């Protein structure tokens, strides 16, 4: 069994675990933005905080094993893999989205949310769109830029 296959399996595992949180957290934001109850709001604050801290290590390990795979393939392969460059742009956008989730959690924690439930419904779709692009690029490896 090669190190590359181990890295790939762990990358996929942590990606799936991370995405469970990425898909659920903005849904919590929708419900939180809809509530007028202080008790329910406090419950959502706790759920959001616990969830983001629970899935954050998965984001880190997804990144670590992705980088290890690139290193295992080598820099010559990386330079020629234009599909991977496109995929990494989407991955950077995904990490930016996840980072913004931290900002939103803090805003809700301080009762400073100014966004509507509709905003969070749309925000919830961003990782879905990014994931579709990431998967298609990773599986199809199209000849981009050649």
PDB file of C-alpha atoms in Angstrom:
ATOM      1  CA  UNK A   1       0.000   0.000   0.000  1.00  0.00           C
ATOM      2  CA  UNK A   2       1.500   3.295  -1.061  1.00  0.00           C
ATOM      3  CA  UNK A   3       1.629   6.489   0.963  1.00  0.00           C
ATOM      4  CA  UNK A   4      -0.264   8.217  -1.851  1.00  0.00           C
ATOM      5  CA  UNK A   5      -3.279   5.924  -1.454  1.00  0.00           C
ATOM      6  CA  UNK A   6      -3.273   6.417   2.303  1.00  0.00           C
ATOM      7  CA  UNK A   7      -3.121  10.207   1.861  1.00  0.00           C
ATOM      8  CA  UNK A   8      -5.906  10.065  -0.704  1.00  0.00           C
ATOM      9  CA  UNK A   9      -8.160   7.948   1.540  1.00  0.00           C
ATOM     10  CA  UNK A  10      -7.601  10.236   4.517  1.00  0.00           C
ATOM     11  CA  UNK A  11      -8.104  13.330   2.354  1.00  0.00           C
ATOM     12  CA  UNK A  12     -11.476  11.986   1.197  1.00  0.00           C
ATOM     13  CA  UNK A  13     -12.494  10.942   4.725  1.00  0.00           C
ATOM     14  CA  UNK A  14     -11.738  14.342   6.251  1.00  0.00           C
ATOM     15  CA  UNK A  15     -13.326  16.118   3.293  1.00  0.00           C
ATOM     16  CA  UNK A  16     -16.582  14.235   3.840  1.00  0.00           C
ATOM     17  CA  UNK A  17     -16.528  14.918   7.584  1.00  0.00           C
ATOM     18  CA  UNK A  18     -15.796  18.610   6.987  1.00  0.00           C
ATOM     19  CA  UNK A  19     -18.568  18.915   4.427  1.00  0.00           C
ATOM     20  CA  UNK A  20     -21.100  17.516   6.869  1.00  0.00           C
ATOM     21  CA  UNK A  21     -20.455  20.633   8.930  1.00  0.00           C
ATOM     22  CA  UNK A  22     -20.176  22.964   5.933  1.00  0.00           C
ATOM     23  CA  UNK A  23     -23.631  21.886   4.779  1.00  0.00           C
ATOM     24  CA  UNK A  24     -25.255  22.027   8.221  1.00  0.00           C
ATOM     25  CA  UNK A  25     -23.788  25.220   9.707  1.00  0.00           C
ATOM     26  CA  UNK A  26     -25.378  27.683   7.242  1.00  0.00           C
ATOM     27  CA  UNK A  27     -28.683  25.834   7.717  1.00  0.00           C
ATOM     28  CA  UNK A  28     -28.379  26.643  11.423  1.00  0.00           C
ATOM     29  CA  UNK A  29     -27.790  30.271  10.411  1.00  0.00           C
ATOM     30  CA  UNK A  30     -31.090  30.223   8.475  1.00  0.00           C
ATOM     31  CA  UNK A  31     -33.023  28.956  11.487  1.00  0.00           C
ATOM     32  CA  UNK A  32     -31.172  31.299  13.829  1.00  0.00           C
ATOM     33  CA  UNK A  33     -32.008  34.315  11.656  1.00  0.00           C
ATOM     34  CA  UNK A  34     -35.680  33.266  11.649  1.00  0.00           C
ATOM     35  CA  UNK A  35     -36.099  32.985  15.402  1.00  0.00           C
ATOM     36  CA  UNK A  36     -37.390  35.697  17.681  1.00  0.00           C
ATOM     37  CA  UNK A  37     -37.013  33.646  20.843  1.00  0.00           C
ATOM     38  CA  UNK A  38     -34.068  34.468  23.082  1.00  0.00           C
ATOM     39  CA  UNK A  39     -33.961  30.908  24.442  1.00  0.00           C
ATOM     40  CA  UNK A  40     -33.912  29.410  20.955  1.00  0.00           C
ATOM     41  CA  UNK A  41     -31.285  31.933  19.889  1.00  0.00           C
ATOM     42  CA  UNK A  42     -29.049  30.857  22.780  1.00  0.00           C
ATOM     43  CA  UNK A  43     -29.475  27.227  21.739  1.00  0.00           C
ATOM     44  CA  UNK A  44     -28.460  28.068  18.164  1.00  0.00           C
ATOM     45  CA  UNK A  45     -25.431  29.988  19.409  1.00  0.00           C
ATOM     46  CA  UNK A  46     -24.240  26.917  21.291  1.00  0.00           C
ATOM     47  CA  UNK A  47     -24.923  24.597  18.359  1.00  0.00           C
ATOM     48  CA  UNK A  48     -23.129  26.870  15.877  1.00  0.00           C
ATOM     49  CA  UNK A  49     -20.094  27.292  18.113  1.00  0.00           C
ATOM     50  CA  UNK A  50     -19.802  23.573  18.836  1.00  0.00           C
ATOM     51  CA  UNK A  51     -20.244  22.609  15.206  1.00  0.00           C
ATOM     52  CA  UNK A  52     -17.685  25.019  13.772  1.00  0.00           C
ATOM     53  CA  UNK A  53     -15.073  23.990  16.340  1.00  0.00           C
ATOM     54  CA  UNK A  54     -15.882  20.315  15.789  1.00  0.00           C
ATOM     55  CA  UNK A  55     -15.420  20.404  12.005  1.00  0.00           C
ATOM     56  CA  UNK A  56     -12.472  22.828  11.890  1.00  0.00           C
ATOM     57  CA  UNK A  57      -9.884  20.077  12.480  1.00  0.00           C
ATOM     58  CA  UNK A  58     -11.433  18.195   9.550  1.00  0.00           C
ATOM     59  CA  UNK A  59     -10.789  21.252   7.355  1.00  0.00           C
ATOM     60  CA  UNK A  60      -7.189  21.304   8.526  1.00  0.00           C
ATOM     61  CA  UNK A  61      -6.638  17.583   7.924  1.00  0.00           C
ATOM     62  CA  UNK A  62      -8.284  17.833   4.495  1.00  0.00           C
ATOM     63  CA  UNK A  63      -5.718  20.480   3.623  1.00  0.00           C
ATOM     64  CA  UNK A  64      -2.786  18.566   5.109  1.00  0.00           C
ATOM     65  CA  UNK A  65      -3.541  15.351   3.225  1.00  0.00           C
ATOM     66  CA  UNK A  66      -4.231  17.278   0.020  1.00  0.00           C
ATOM     67  CA  UNK A  67      -0.810  18.922   0.258  1.00  0.00           C
ATOM     68  CA  UNK A  68       0.806  15.573   1.054  1.00  0.00           C
ATOM     69  CA  UNK A  69      -0.751  14.098  -2.094  1.00  0.00           C
ATOM     70  CA  UNK A  70       0.615  16.945  -4.211  1.00  0.00           C
ATOM     71  CA  UNK A  71       4.045  16.448  -2.661  1.00  0.00           C
ATOM     72  CA  UNK A  72       3.859  12.712  -3.322  1.00  0.00           C
ATOM     73  CA  UNK A  73       3.049  13.296  -7.002  1.00  0.00           C
ATOM     74  CA  UNK A  74       5.856  15.854  -7.252  1.00  0.00           C
ATOM     75  CA  UNK A  75       6.340  19.405  -8.466  1.00  0.00           C
ATOM     76  CA  UNK A  76       6.742  18.459 -12.148  1.00  0.00           C
ATOM     77  CA  UNK A  77       3.300  16.819 -12.049  1.00  0.00           C
ATOM     78  CA  UNK A  78       1.852  19.784 -10.156  1.00  0.00           C
ATOM     79  CA  UNK A  79       3.138  22.297 -12.691  1.00  0.00           C
ATOM     80  CA  UNK A  80       1.543  20.352 -15.566  1.00  0.00           C
ATOM     81  CA  UNK A  81      -1.786  19.667 -13.830  1.00  0.00           C
ATOM     82  CA  UNK A  82      -3.759  22.741 -14.842  1.00  0.00           C
ATOM     83  CA  UNK A  83      -6.995  21.073 -13.767  1.00  0.00           C
ATOM     84  CA  UNK A  84      -5.539  20.990 -10.249  1.00  0.00           C
ATOM     85  CA  UNK A  85      -4.773  24.709 -10.384  1.00  0.00           C
ATOM     86  CA  UNK A  86      -8.440  25.351 -11.231  1.00  0.00           C
ATOM     87  CA  UNK A  87      -9.514  22.989  -8.465  1.00  0.00           C
ATOM     88  CA  UNK A  88      -7.292  24.806  -5.968  1.00  0.00           C
ATOM     89  CA  UNK A  89      -8.955  28.114  -6.854  1.00  0.00           C
ATOM     90  CA  UNK A  90     -12.296  26.536  -5.904  1.00  0.00           C
ATOM     91  CA  UNK A  91     -10.741  25.071  -2.753  1.00  0.00           C
ATOM     92  CA  UNK A  92      -9.450  28.512  -1.744  1.00  0.00           C
ATOM     93  CA  UNK A  93     -12.956  29.911  -2.231  1.00  0.00           C
ATOM     94  CA  UNK A  94     -14.294  27.077  -0.080  1.00  0.00           C
ATOM     95  CA  UNK A  95     -11.863  27.869   2.735  1.00  0.00           C
ATOM     96  CA  UNK A  96     -12.799  31.552   2.431  1.00  0.00           C
ATOM     97  CA  UNK A  97     -16.470  30.579   2.757  1.00  0.00           C
ATOM     98  CA  UNK A  98     -15.665  28.486   5.809  1.00  0.00           C
ATOM     99  CA  UNK A  99     -13.620  31.324   7.298  1.00  0.00           C
ATOM    100  CA  UNK A 100     -16.555  33.666   6.807  1.00  0.00           C
ATOM    101  CA  UNK A 101     -18.664  31.170   8.781  1.00  0.00           C
ATOM    102  CA  UNK A 102     -16.481  32.037  11.797  1.00  0.00           C
ATOM    103  CA  UNK A 103     -17.388  35.706  11.328  1.00  0.00           C
ATOM    104  CA  UNK A 104     -21.076  34.845  11.154  1.00  0.00           C
ATOM    105  CA  UNK A 105     -20.891  32.679  14.281  1.00  0.00           C
ATOM    106  CA  UNK A 106     -19.301  35.604  16.125  1.00  0.00           C
ATOM    107  CA  UNK A 107     -21.957  38.014  14.851  1.00  0.00           C
ATOM    108  CA  UNK A 108     -24.742  35.758  16.064  1.00  0.00           C
ATOM    109  CA  UNK A 109     -22.926  35.273  19.379  1.00  0.00           C
ATOM    110  CA  UNK A 110     -22.950  39.063  19.908  1.00  0.00           C
ATOM    111  CA  UNK A 111     -26.551  39.359  18.637  1.00  0.00           C
ATOM    112  CA  UNK A 112     -25.293  41.481  15.740  1.00  0.00           C
ATOM    113  CA  UNK A 113     -26.727  39.561  12.816  1.00  0.00           C
ATOM    114  CA  UNK A 114     -28.046  41.887  10.105  1.00  0.00           C
ATOM    115  CA  UNK A 115     -28.644  39.270   7.403  1.00  0.00           C
ATOM    116  CA  UNK A 116     -31.960  37.737   6.416  1.00  0.00           C
ATOM    117  CA  UNK A 117     -32.772  34.021   6.398  1.00  0.00           C
ATOM    118  CA  UNK A 118     -32.832  34.305   2.576  1.00  0.00           C
ATOM    119  CA  UNK A 119     -29.189  35.449   2.577  1.00  0.00           C
ATOM    120  CA  UNK A 120     -28.222  32.359   4.572  1.00  0.00           C
ATOM    121  CA  UNK A 121     -30.228  30.086   2.263  1.00  0.00           C
ATOM    122  CA  UNK A 122     -28.205  31.413  -0.676  1.00  0.00           C
ATOM    123  CA  UNK A 123     -24.985  31.304   1.378  1.00  0.00           C
ATOM    124  CA  UNK A 124     -25.775  27.641   2.101  1.00  0.00           C
ATOM    125  CA  UNK A 125     -25.640  26.819  -1.621  1.00  0.00           C
ATOM    126  CA  UNK A 126     -22.123  28.158  -2.206  1.00  0.00           C
ATOM    127  CA  UNK A 127     -20.283  25.054  -0.917  1.00  0.00           C
ATOM    128  CA  UNK A 128     -22.591  22.829  -2.974  1.00  0.00           C
ATOM    129  CA  UNK A 129     -21.620  24.648  -6.167  1.00  0.00           C
ATOM    130  CA  UNK A 130     -17.938  24.648  -5.233  1.00  0.00           C
ATOM    131  CA  UNK A 131     -18.040  20.942  -4.391  1.00  0.00           C
ATOM    132  CA  UNK A 132     -19.550  20.074  -7.772  1.00  0.00           C
ATOM    133  CA  UNK A 133     -16.721  21.927  -9.503  1.00  0.00           C
ATOM    134  CA  UNK A 134     -14.066  20.384  -7.262  1.00  0.00           C
ATOM    135  CA  UNK A 135     -15.350  16.851  -7.852  1.00  0.00           C
ATOM    136  CA  UNK A 136     -15.648  17.263 -11.618  1.00  0.00           C
ATOM    137  CA  UNK A 137     -12.139  18.694 -11.853  1.00  0.00           C
ATOM    138  CA  UNK A 138     -10.673  15.960  -9.624  1.00  0.00           C
ATOM    139  CA  UNK A 139     -12.405  13.096 -11.425  1.00  0.00           C
ATOM    140  CA  UNK A 140     -12.342  14.279 -15.046  1.00  0.00           C
ATOM    141  CA  UNK A 141      -8.975  16.075 -14.920  1.00  0.00           C
ATOM    142  CA  UNK A 142      -9.799  18.116 -18.022  1.00  0.00           C
ATOM    143  CA  UNK A 143      -6.984  19.426 -20.208  1.00  0.00           C
ATOM    144  CA  UNK A 144      -7.177  23.052 -19.137  1.00  0.00           C
ATOM    145  CA  UNK A 145      -4.674  25.476 -20.631  1.00  0.00           C
ATOM    146  CA  UNK A 146      -2.932  22.992 -22.871  1.00  0.00           C
TER     147      UNK A 146
END
